[in-house]
PDB file of C-alpha atoms in Angstrom:
ATOM      1  CA  HIS A   1    -214.554  58.910 202.576  1.00 76.00           C
ATOM      2  CA  ASP A   2    -212.104  60.713 200.328  1.00 91.00           C
ATOM      3  CA  LEU A   3    -210.974  59.221 197.051  1.00 95.00           C
ATOM      4  CA  TRP A   4    -207.334  58.842 196.032  1.00 96.00           C
ATOM      5  CA  TRP A   5    -205.906  57.663 192.721  1.00 96.00           C
ATOM      6  CA  GLY A   6    -202.788  57.971 190.644  1.00 96.00           C
ATOM      7  CA  ASN A   7    -201.470  57.546 187.122  1.00 95.00           C
ATOM      8  CA  HIS A   8    -198.073  57.688 185.415  1.00 93.00           C
ATOM      9  CA  SER A   9    -196.890  60.723 187.346  1.00 94.00           C
ATOM     10  CA  THR A  10    -199.596  62.285 189.487  1.00 97.00           C
ATOM     11  CA  ILE A  11    -201.598  61.540 192.627  1.00 98.00           C
ATOM     12  CA  TYR A  12    -205.104  62.989 192.780  1.00 97.00           C
ATOM     13  CA  HIS A  13    -207.334  63.582 195.782  1.00 96.00           C
ATOM     14  CA  TYR A  14    -211.097  64.102 195.787  1.00 96.00           C
ATOM     15  CA  ALA A  15    -212.587  65.329 199.063  1.00 92.00           C
ATOM     16  CA  THR A  16    -216.146  64.026 199.068  1.00 90.00           C
ATOM     17  CA  GLY A  17    -217.294  66.419 201.810  1.00 88.00           C
ATOM     18  CA  SER A  18    -216.305  69.559 199.907  1.00 91.00           C
ATOM     19  CA  GLU A  19    -216.491  67.954 196.445  1.00 92.00           C
ATOM     20  CA  ARG A  20    -213.029  69.349 195.751  1.00 92.00           C
ATOM     21  CA  LEU A  21    -210.648  67.682 193.298  1.00 95.00           C
ATOM     22  CA  GLU A  22    -206.947  68.470 193.489  1.00 95.00           C
ATOM     23  CA  ARG A  23    -203.625  67.336 192.129  1.00 96.00           C
ATOM     24  CA  PHE A  24    -202.018  66.207 195.350  1.00 97.00           C
ATOM     25  CA  ALA A  25    -198.443  65.346 194.327  1.00 97.00           C
ATOM     26  CA  THR A  26    -196.248  64.126 191.495  1.00 97.00           C
ATOM     27  CA  THR A  27    -193.963  61.115 191.289  1.00 97.00           C
ATOM     28  CA  GLY A  28    -191.889  62.232 188.313  1.00 95.00           C
ATOM     29  CA  SER A  29    -192.184  59.471 185.737  1.00 95.00           C
ATOM     30  CA  ALA A  30    -193.050  56.715 188.252  1.00 97.00           C
ATOM     31  CA  LEU A  31    -196.306  54.833 187.647  1.00 97.00           C
ATOM     32  CA  VAL A  32    -198.524  54.919 190.741  1.00 98.00           C
ATOM     33  CA  LYS A  33    -199.714  51.371 191.487  1.00 97.00           C
ATOM     34  CA  SER A  34    -201.155  51.760 194.997  1.00 97.00           C
ATOM     35  CA  LEU A  35    -201.910  54.451 197.555  1.00 98.00           C
ATOM     36  CA  LEU A  36    -202.039  54.289 201.327  1.00 98.00           C
ATOM     37  CA  PRO A  37    -203.448  57.553 202.686  1.00 97.00           C
ATOM     38  CA  ARG A  38    -202.844  57.985 206.413  1.00 94.00           C
ATOM     39  CA  LYS A  39    -203.701  60.879 208.729  1.00 90.00           C
ATOM     40  CA  ASP A  40    -200.421  62.763 208.278  1.00 94.00           C
ATOM     41  CA  GLN A  41    -198.923  61.056 205.221  1.00 97.00           C
ATOM     42  CA  VAL A  42    -199.735  59.461 201.893  1.00 98.00           C
ATOM     43  CA  TRP A  43    -197.655  56.466 200.836  1.00 98.00           C
ATOM     44  CA  ALA A  44    -197.505  55.781 197.095  1.00 98.00           C
ATOM     45  CA  GLY A  45    -196.352  52.410 195.789  1.00 98.00           C
ATOM     46  CA  THR A  46    -194.942  52.829 192.293  1.00 98.00           C
ATOM     47  CA  ASP A  47    -192.879  51.042 189.673  1.00 98.00           C
ATOM     48  CA  ASN A  48    -189.914  52.935 191.159  1.00 97.00           C
ATOM     49  CA  GLY A  49    -190.248  52.285 194.891  1.00 98.00           C
ATOM     50  CA  ILE A  50    -192.293  54.004 197.575  1.00 98.00           C
ATOM     51  CA  PHE A  51    -192.876  57.767 197.740  1.00 98.00           C
ATOM     52  CA  ILE A  52    -193.920  59.126 201.146  1.00 98.00           C
ATOM     53  CA  PHE A  53    -195.626  62.532 201.078  1.00 98.00           C
ATOM     54  CA  ASN A  54    -196.718  64.742 203.962  1.00 98.00           C
ATOM     55  CA  LYS A  55    -200.375  65.828 204.178  1.00 95.00           C
ATOM     56  CA  ASN A  56    -199.595  68.867 201.982  1.00 96.00           C
ATOM     57  CA  GLY A  57    -198.148  66.790 199.136  1.00 97.00           C
ATOM     58  CA  LYS A  58    -194.475  67.494 199.835  1.00 98.00           C
ATOM     59  CA  LEU A  59    -192.175  64.505 199.316  1.00 98.00           C
ATOM     60  CA  GLU A  60    -190.692  63.481 202.670  1.00 98.00           C
ATOM     61  CA  LYS A  61    -188.901  60.265 201.759  1.00 97.00           C
ATOM     62  CA  ARG A  62    -188.382  57.637 199.076  1.00 98.00           C
ATOM     63  CA  LEU A  63    -187.732  53.962 199.663  1.00 98.00           C
ATOM     64  CA  ASN A  64    -186.316  51.573 197.082  1.00 97.00           C
ATOM     65  CA  LEU A  65    -184.190  48.473 196.615  1.00 96.00           C
ATOM     66  CA  SER A  66    -181.162  50.103 198.231  1.00 97.00           C
ATOM     67  CA  ASP A  67    -183.213  50.734 201.405  1.00 97.00           C
ATOM     68  CA  GLY A  68    -184.077  47.039 201.712  1.00 97.00           C
ATOM     69  CA  LEU A  69    -187.219  46.591 199.621  1.00 97.00           C
ATOM     70  CA  PRO A  70    -187.271  43.249 197.788  1.00 95.00           C
ATOM     71  CA  ASN A  71    -188.010  45.031 194.480  1.00 95.00           C
ATOM     72  CA  ASN A  72    -188.812  48.559 193.281  1.00 97.00           C
ATOM     73  CA  TYR A  73    -192.114  47.517 191.635  1.00 98.00           C
ATOM     74  CA  ILE A  74    -194.676  47.940 194.437  1.00 98.00           C
ATOM     75  CA  TYR A  75    -198.059  46.386 193.678  1.00 97.00           C
ATOM     76  CA  SER A  76    -199.895  47.083 196.933  1.00 98.00           C
ATOM     77  CA  LEU A  77    -199.536  48.720 200.337  1.00 98.00           C
ATOM     78  CA  LEU A  78    -201.545  48.083 203.510  1.00 98.00           C
ATOM     79  CA  GLN A  79    -201.247  49.081 207.155  1.00 98.00           C
ATOM     80  CA  ASP A  80    -201.975  46.646 209.977  1.00 98.00           C
ATOM     81  CA  GLN A  81    -203.557  47.379 213.357  1.00 97.00           C
ATOM     82  CA  VAL A  82    -200.273  48.367 215.009  1.00 97.00           C
ATOM     83  CA  GLY A  83    -199.078  50.644 212.207  1.00 97.00           C
ATOM     84  CA  ASN A  84    -196.732  48.331 210.312  1.00 98.00           C
ATOM     85  CA  LYS A  85    -196.799  48.861 206.561  1.00 98.00           C
ATOM     86  CA  TRP A  86    -197.019  45.745 204.348  1.00 98.00           C
ATOM     87  CA  GLY A  87    -196.414  45.562 200.626  1.00 98.00           C
ATOM     88  CA  SER A  88    -196.115  43.219 197.676  1.00 96.00           C
ATOM     89  CA  THR A  89    -193.509  43.307 194.901  1.00 94.00           C
ATOM     90  CA  ASN A  90    -192.196  41.192 192.026  1.00 88.00           C
ATOM     91  CA  ASN A  91    -189.784  39.553 194.493  1.00 89.00           C
ATOM     92  CA  GLY A  92    -192.028  38.850 197.464  1.00 90.00           C
ATOM     93  CA  LEU A  93    -193.624  40.660 200.366  1.00 95.00           C
ATOM     94  CA  PHE A  94    -192.201  43.101 202.881  1.00 98.00           C
ATOM     95  CA  ARG A  95    -193.060  44.722 206.185  1.00 98.00           C
ATOM     96  CA  ILE A  96    -191.897  48.134 207.376  1.00 98.00           C
ATOM     97  CA  ALA A  97    -191.996  48.148 211.180  1.00 98.00           C
ATOM     98  CA  ALA A  98    -193.909  51.025 212.738  1.00 97.00           C
ATOM     99  CA  ALA A  99    -191.568  51.131 215.714  1.00 96.00           C
ATOM    100  CA  ASP A 100    -188.265  51.670 213.925  1.00 97.00           C
ATOM    101  CA  GLY A 101    -188.821  51.660 210.151  1.00 96.00           C
ATOM    102  CA  GLN A 102    -186.866  48.431 209.673  1.00 97.00           C
ATOM    103  CA  ILE A 103    -187.765  46.539 206.504  1.00 98.00           C
ATOM    104  CA  ARG A 104    -188.229  42.772 206.648  1.00 97.00           C
ATOM    105  CA  ARG A 105    -188.492  40.884 203.380  1.00 94.00           C
ATOM    106  CA  PHE A 106    -190.456  37.660 202.872  1.00 92.00           C
ATOM    107  CA  SER A 107    -189.748  35.319 199.942  1.00 83.00           C
ATOM    108  CA  THR A 108    -189.938  31.687 198.887  1.00 81.00           C
ATOM    109  CA  ALA A 109    -187.389  30.923 201.623  1.00 86.00           C
ATOM    110  CA  ASP A 110    -190.107  31.942 204.114  1.00 83.00           C
ATOM    111  CA  GLY A 111    -192.720  29.719 202.469  1.00 81.00           C
ATOM    112  CA  LEU A 112    -194.192  32.049 199.857  1.00 79.00           C
ATOM    113  CA  GLN A 113    -195.152  30.513 196.543  1.00 78.00           C
ATOM    114  CA  GLY A 114    -192.491  30.896 193.837  1.00 74.00           C
TER     115      GLY A 114
END
């Protein structure tokens, strides 16, 4: 039941059990659009790709257009029942496979509305 939110450069975490508010991590100048907190990581969808932080707020990895995302502007992130990550962008949807990290893009060619 923790709360997570972000702004133009910072991710915040509020632990409801301890009522503790902390600055969790920074994204430089990237605007945080969505957060996907997991047990060992926090995924941040921004206007400059995806930032993946460990549970201590250290940046582990960044994903962007050059890694296979359809666009760097990430509107939302969700995780399905088997651990795949799903997201929406200006240029369609994508899935990051839990098994191997492969990114699959979905667009109007797959039947999405244009």
